[in-house]
mmCIF file of N, CA and C in Angstrom:
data_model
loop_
_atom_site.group_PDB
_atom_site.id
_atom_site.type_symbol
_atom_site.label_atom_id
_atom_site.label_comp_id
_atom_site.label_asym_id
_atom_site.label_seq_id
_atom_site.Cartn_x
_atom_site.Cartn_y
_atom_site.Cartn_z
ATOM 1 N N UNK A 1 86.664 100.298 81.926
ATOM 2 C CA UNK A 1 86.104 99.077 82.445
ATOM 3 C C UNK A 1 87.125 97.973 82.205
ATOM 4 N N UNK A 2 87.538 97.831 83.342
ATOM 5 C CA UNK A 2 89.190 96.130 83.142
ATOM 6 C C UNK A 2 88.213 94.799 83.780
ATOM 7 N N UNK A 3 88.018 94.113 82.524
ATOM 8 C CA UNK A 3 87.831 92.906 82.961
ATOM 9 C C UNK A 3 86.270 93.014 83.800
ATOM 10 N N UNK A 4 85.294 94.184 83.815
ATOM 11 C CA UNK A 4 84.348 94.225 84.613
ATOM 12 C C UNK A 4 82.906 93.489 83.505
ATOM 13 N N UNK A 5 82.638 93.661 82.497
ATOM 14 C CA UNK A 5 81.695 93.417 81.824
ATOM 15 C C UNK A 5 81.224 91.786 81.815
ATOM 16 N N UNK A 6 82.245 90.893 81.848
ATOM 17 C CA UNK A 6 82.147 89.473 82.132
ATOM 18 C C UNK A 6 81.402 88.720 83.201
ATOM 19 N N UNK A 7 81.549 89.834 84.602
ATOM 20 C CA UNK A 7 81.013 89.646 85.350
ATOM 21 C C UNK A 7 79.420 89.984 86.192
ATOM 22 N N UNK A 8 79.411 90.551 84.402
ATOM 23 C CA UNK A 8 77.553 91.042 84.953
ATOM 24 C C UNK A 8 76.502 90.064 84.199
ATOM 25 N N UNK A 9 75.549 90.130 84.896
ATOM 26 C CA UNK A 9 74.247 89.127 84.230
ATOM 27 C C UNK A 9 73.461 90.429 82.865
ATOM 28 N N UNK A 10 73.556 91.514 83.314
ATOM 29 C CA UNK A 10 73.083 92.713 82.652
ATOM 30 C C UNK A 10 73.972 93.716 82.028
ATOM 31 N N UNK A 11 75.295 93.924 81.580
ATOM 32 C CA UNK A 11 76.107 94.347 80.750
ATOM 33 C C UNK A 11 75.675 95.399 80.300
ATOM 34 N N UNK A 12 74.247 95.573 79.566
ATOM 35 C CA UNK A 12 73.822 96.309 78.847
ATOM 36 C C UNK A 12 73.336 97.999 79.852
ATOM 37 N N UNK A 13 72.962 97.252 80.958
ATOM 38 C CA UNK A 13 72.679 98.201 82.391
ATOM 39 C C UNK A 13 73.976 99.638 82.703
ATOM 40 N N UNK A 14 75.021 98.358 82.913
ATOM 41 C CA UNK A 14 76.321 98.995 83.375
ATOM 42 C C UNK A 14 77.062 100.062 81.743
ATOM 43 N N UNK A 15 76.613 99.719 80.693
ATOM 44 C CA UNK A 15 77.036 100.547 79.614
ATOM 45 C C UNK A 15 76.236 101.514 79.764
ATOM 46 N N UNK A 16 74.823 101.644 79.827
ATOM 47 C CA UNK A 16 74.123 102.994 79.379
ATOM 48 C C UNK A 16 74.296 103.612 80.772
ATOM 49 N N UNK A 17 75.182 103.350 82.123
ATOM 50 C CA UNK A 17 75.321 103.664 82.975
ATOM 51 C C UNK A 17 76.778 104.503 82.788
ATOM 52 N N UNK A 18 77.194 103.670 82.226
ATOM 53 C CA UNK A 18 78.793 104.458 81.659
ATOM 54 C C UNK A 18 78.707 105.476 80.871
ATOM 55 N N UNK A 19 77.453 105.377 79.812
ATOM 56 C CA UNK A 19 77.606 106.186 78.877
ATOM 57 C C UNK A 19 77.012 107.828 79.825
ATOM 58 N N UNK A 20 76.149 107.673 80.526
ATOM 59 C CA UNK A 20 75.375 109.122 81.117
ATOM 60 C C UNK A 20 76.862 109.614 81.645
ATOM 61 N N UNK A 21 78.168 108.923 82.314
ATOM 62 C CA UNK A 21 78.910 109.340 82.826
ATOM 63 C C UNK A 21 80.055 110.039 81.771
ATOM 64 N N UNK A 22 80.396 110.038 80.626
ATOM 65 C CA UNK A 22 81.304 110.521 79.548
ATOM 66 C C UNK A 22 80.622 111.310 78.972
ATOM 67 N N UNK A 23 81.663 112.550 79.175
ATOM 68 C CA UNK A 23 81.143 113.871 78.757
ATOM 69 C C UNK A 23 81.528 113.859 77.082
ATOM 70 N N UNK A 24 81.142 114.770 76.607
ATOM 71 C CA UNK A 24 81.677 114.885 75.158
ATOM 72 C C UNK A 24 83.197 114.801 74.716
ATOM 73 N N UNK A 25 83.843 115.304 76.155
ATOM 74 C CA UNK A 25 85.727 115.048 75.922
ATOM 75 C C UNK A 25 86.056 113.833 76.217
ATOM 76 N N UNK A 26 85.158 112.844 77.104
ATOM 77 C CA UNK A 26 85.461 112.022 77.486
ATOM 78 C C UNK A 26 86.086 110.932 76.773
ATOM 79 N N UNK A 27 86.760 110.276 77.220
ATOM 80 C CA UNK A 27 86.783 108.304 76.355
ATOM 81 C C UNK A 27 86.738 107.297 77.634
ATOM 82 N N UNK A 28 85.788 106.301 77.290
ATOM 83 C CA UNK A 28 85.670 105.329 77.533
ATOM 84 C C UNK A 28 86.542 104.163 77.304
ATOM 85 N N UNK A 29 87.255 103.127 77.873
ATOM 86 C CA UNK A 29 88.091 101.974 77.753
ATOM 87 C C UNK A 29 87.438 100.984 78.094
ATOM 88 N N UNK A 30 87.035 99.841 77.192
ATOM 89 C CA UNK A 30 86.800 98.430 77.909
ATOM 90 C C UNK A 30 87.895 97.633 77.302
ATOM 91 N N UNK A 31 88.307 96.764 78.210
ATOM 92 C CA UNK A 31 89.097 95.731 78.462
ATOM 93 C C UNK A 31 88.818 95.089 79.064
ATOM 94 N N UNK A 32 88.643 93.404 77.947
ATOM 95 C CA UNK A 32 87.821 92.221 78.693
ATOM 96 C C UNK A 32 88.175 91.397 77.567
ATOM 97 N N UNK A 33 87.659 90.022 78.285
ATOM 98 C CA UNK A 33 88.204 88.631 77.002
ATOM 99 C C UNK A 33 86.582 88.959 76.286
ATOM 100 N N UNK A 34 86.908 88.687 74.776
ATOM 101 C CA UNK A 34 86.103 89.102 74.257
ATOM 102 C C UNK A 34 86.015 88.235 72.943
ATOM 103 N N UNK A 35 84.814 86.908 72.870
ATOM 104 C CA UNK A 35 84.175 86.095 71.321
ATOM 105 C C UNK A 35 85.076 86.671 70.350
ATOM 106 N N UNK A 36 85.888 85.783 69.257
ATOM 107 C CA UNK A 36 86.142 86.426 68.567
ATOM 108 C C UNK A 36 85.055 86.063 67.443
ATOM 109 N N UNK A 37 83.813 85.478 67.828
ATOM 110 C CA UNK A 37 82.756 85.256 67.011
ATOM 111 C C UNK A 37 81.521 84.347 68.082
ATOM 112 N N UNK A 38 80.547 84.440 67.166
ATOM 113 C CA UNK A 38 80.018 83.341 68.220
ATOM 114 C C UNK A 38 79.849 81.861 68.371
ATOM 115 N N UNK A 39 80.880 81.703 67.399
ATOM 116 C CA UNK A 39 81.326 80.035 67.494
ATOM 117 C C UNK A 39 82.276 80.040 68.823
ATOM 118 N N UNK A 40 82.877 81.096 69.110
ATOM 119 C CA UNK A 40 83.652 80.971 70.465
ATOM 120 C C UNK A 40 83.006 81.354 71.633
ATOM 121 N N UNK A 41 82.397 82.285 71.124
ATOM 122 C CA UNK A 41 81.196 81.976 72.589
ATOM 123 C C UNK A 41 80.589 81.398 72.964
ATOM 124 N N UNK A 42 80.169 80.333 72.595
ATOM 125 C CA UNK A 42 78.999 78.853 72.486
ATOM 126 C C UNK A 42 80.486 78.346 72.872
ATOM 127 N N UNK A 43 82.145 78.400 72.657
ATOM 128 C CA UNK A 43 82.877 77.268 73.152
ATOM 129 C C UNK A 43 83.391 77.658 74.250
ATOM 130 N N UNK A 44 82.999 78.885 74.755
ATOM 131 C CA UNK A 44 83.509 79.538 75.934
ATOM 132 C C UNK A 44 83.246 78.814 77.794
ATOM 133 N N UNK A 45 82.020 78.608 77.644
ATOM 134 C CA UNK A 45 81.075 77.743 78.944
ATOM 135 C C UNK A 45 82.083 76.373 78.690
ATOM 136 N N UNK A 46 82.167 75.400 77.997
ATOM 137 C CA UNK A 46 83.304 74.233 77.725
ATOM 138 C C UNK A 46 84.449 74.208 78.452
ATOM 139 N N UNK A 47 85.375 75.617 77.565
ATOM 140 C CA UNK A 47 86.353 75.945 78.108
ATOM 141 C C UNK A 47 86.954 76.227 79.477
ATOM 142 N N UNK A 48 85.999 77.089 79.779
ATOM 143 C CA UNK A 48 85.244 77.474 81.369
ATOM 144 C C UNK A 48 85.535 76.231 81.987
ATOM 145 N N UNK A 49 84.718 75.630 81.676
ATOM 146 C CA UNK A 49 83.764 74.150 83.123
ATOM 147 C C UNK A 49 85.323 73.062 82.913
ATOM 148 N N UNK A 50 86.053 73.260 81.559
ATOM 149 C CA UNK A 50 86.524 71.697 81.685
ATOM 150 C C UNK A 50 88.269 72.583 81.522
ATOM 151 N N UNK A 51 88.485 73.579 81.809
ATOM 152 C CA UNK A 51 90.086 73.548 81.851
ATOM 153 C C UNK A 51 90.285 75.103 82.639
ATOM 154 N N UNK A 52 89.836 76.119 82.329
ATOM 155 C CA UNK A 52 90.011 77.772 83.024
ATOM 156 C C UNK A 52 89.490 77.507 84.714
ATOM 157 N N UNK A 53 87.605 77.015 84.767
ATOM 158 C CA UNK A 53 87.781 77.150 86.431
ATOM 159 C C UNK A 53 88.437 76.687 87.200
ATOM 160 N N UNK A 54 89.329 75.188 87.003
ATOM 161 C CA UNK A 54 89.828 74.682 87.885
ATOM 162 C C UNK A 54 91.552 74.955 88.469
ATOM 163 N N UNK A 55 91.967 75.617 86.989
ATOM 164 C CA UNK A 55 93.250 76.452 87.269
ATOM 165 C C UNK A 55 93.035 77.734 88.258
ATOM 166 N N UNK A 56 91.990 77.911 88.591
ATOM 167 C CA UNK A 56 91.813 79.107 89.447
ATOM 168 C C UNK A 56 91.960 78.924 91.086
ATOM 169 N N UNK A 57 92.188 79.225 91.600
ATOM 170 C CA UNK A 57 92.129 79.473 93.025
ATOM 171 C C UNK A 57 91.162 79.724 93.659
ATOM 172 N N UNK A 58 90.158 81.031 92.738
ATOM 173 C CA UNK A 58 89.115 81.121 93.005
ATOM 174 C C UNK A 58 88.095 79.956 92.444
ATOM 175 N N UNK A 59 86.620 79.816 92.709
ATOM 176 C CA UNK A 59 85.734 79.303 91.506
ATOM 177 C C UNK A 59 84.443 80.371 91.575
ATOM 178 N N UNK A 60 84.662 81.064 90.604
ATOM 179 C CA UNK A 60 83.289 82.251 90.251
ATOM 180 C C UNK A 60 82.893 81.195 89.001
ATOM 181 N N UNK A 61 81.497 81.635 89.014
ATOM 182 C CA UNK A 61 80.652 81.490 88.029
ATOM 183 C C UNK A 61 80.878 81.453 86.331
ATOM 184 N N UNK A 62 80.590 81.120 85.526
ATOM 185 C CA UNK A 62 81.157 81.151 83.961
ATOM 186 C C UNK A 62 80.482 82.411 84.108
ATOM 187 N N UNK A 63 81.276 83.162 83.897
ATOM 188 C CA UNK A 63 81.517 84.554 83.064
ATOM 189 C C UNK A 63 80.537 85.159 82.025
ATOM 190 N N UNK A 64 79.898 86.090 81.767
ATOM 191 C CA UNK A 64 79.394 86.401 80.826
ATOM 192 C C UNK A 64 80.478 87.043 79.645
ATOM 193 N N UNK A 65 80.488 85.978 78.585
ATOM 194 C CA UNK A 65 81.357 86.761 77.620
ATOM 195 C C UNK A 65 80.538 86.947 76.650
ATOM 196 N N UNK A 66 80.774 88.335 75.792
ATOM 197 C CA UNK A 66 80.190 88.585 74.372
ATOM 198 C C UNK A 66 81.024 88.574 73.198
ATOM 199 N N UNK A 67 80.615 89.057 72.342
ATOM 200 C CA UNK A 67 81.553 89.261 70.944
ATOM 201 C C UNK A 67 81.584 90.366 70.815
ATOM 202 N N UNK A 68 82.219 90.934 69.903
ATOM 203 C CA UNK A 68 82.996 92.332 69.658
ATOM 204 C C UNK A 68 81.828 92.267 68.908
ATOM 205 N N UNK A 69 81.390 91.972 67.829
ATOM 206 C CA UNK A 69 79.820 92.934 67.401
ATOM 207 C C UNK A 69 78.663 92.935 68.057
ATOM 208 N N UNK A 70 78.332 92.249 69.535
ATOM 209 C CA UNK A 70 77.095 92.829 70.644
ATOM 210 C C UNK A 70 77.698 94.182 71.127
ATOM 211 N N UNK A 71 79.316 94.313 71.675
ATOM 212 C CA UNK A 71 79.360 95.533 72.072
ATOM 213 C C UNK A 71 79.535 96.515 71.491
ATOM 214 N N UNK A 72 80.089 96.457 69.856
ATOM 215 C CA UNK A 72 79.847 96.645 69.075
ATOM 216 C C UNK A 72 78.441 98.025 69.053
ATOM 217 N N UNK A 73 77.653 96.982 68.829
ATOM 218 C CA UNK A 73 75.891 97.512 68.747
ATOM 219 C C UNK A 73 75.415 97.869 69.682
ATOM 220 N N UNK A 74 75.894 97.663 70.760
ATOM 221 C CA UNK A 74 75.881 98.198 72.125
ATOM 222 C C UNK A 74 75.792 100.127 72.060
ATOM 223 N N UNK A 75 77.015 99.607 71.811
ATOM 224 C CA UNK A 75 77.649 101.224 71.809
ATOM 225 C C UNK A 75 77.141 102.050 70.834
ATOM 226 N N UNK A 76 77.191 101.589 69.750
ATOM 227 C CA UNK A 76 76.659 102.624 68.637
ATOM 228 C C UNK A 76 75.038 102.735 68.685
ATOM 229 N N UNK A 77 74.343 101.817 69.873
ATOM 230 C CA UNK A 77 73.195 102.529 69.803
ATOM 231 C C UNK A 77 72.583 103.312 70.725
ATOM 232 N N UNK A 78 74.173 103.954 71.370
ATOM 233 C CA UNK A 78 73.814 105.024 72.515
ATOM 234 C C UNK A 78 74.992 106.109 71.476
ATOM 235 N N UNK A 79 74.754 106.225 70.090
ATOM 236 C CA UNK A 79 75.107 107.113 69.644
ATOM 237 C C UNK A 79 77.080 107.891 70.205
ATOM 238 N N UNK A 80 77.478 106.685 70.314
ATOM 239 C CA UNK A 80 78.932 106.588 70.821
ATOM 240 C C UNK A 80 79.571 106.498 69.850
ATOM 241 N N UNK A 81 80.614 106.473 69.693
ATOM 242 C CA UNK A 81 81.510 106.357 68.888
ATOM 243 C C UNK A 81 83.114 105.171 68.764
ATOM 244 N N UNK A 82 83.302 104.046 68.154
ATOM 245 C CA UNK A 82 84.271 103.663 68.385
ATOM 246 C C UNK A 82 85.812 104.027 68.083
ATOM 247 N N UNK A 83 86.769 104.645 68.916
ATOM 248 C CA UNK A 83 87.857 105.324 68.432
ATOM 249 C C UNK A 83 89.245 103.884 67.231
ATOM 250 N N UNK A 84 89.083 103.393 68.192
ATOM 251 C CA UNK A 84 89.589 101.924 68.116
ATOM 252 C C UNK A 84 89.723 100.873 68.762
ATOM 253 N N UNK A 85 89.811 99.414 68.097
ATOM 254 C CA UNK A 85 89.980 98.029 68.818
ATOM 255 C C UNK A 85 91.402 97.433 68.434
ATOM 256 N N UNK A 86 91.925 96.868 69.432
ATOM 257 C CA UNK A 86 93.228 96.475 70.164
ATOM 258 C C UNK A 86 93.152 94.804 70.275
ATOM 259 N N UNK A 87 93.306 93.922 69.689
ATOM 260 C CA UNK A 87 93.889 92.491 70.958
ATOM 261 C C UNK A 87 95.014 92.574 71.164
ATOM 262 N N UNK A 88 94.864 92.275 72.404
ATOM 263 C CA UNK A 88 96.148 92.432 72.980
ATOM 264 C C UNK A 88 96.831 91.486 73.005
ATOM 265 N N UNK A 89 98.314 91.428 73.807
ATOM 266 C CA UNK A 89 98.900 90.233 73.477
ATOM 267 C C UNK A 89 98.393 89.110 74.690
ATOM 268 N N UNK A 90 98.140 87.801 74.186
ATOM 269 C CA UNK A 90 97.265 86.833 74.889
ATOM 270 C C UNK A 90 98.340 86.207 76.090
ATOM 271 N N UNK A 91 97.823 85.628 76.834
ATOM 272 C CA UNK A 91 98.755 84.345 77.174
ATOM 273 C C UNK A 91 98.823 82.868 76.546
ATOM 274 N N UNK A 92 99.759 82.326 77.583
ATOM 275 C CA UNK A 92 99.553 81.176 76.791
ATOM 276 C C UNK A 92 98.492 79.650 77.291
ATOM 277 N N UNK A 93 97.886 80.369 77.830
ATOM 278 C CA UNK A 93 97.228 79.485 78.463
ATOM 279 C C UNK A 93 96.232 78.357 77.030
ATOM 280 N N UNK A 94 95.813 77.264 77.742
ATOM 281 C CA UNK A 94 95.592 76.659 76.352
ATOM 282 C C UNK A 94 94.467 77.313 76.083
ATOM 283 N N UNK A 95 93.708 77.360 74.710
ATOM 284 C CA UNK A 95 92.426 77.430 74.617
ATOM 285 C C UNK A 95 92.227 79.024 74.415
ATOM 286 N N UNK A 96 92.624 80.365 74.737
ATOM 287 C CA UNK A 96 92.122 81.270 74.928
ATOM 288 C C UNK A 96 92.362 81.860 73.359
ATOM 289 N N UNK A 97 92.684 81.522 72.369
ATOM 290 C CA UNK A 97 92.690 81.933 71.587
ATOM 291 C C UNK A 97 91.704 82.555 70.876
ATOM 292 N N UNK A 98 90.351 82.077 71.248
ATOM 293 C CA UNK A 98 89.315 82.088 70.685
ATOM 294 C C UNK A 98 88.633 83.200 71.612
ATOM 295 N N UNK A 99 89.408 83.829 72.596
ATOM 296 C CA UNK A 99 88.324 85.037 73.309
ATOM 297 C C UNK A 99 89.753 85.543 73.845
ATOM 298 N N UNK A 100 90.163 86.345 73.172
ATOM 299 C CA UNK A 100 91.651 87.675 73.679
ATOM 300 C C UNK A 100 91.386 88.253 74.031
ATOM 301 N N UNK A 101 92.069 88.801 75.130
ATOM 302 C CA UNK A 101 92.138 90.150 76.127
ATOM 303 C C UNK A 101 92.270 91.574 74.600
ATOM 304 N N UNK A 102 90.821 92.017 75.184
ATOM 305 C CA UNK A 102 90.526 92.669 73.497
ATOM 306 C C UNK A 102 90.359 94.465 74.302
ATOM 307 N N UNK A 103 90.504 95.642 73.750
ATOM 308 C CA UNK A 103 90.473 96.666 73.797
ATOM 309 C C UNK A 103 90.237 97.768 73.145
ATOM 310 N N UNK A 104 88.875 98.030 73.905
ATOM 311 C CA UNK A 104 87.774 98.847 73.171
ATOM 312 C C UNK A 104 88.040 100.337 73.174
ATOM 313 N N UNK A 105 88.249 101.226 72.721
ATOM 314 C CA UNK A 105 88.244 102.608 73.361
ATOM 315 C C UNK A 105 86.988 103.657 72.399
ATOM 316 N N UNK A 106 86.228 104.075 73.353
ATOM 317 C CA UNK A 106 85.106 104.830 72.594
ATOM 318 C C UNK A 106 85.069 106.168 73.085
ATOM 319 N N UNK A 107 84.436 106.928 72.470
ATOM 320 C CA UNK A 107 83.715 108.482 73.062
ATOM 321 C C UNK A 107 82.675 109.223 72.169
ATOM 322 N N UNK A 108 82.244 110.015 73.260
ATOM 323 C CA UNK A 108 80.881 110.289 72.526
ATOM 324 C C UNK A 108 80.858 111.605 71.309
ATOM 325 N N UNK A 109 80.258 111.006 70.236
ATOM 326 C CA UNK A 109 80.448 111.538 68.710
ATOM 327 C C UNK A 109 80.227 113.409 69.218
ATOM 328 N N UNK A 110 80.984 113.809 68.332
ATOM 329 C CA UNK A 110 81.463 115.189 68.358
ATOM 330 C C UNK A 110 80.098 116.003 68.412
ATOM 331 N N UNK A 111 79.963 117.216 69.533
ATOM 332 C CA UNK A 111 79.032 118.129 69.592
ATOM 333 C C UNK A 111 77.920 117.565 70.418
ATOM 334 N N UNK A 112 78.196 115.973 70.774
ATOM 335 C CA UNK A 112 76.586 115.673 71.797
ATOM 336 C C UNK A 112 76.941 115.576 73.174
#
């Protein structure tokens, strides 16, 4: 999943949708800007409205962003497994410090 989770109203839908699809060999990847708490997610809509939408070309909607412990709990309560988490390297755009291009990689716990 690149950058797809931001753009849903229901997140939680499209995971247990992912998860029926990964077999036991499988792994899962999300990659998305991602709270590095939820003081940055409460500053995320701000950030959004008063400096990110207007650098865009496009104008979509503020984004649904979470924190690394909703998806977190997400995942581990479809009995998944997290292999490891990644931030990646950011840009420099101002402000994004507080939600990095972050990288999830999971699969489902051994024998299910």
């Amino acid at each position: 999943m690149s950058f797809y989770l931001h753009h849903l109203d229901d997140y939680k839908k499209h995971l247990k949708k992912a998860v029926t699809l990964l077999n036991t060999e499988g792994v899962m990847v999300i990659v998305d800007r991602i709270a590095r708490d939820e003081y940055a997610k409460e500053e995320f809509r701000v950030y959004w409205n008063e400096y990110y939408r207007e650098q865009h070309e496009w104008h979509e909607d503020c984004p649904t962003i979470l924190t690394l412990e909703e998806i977190v709990d997400e995942i581990t309560a479809y009995n998944l497994e997290i292999k490891f988490i990644m931030h990646l390297p950011n840009d420099n755009r101002k402000g994004v410090g507080n939600f990095p291009k972050t990288l999830v990689e999971i699969s489902k716990r051994g024998g299910e």
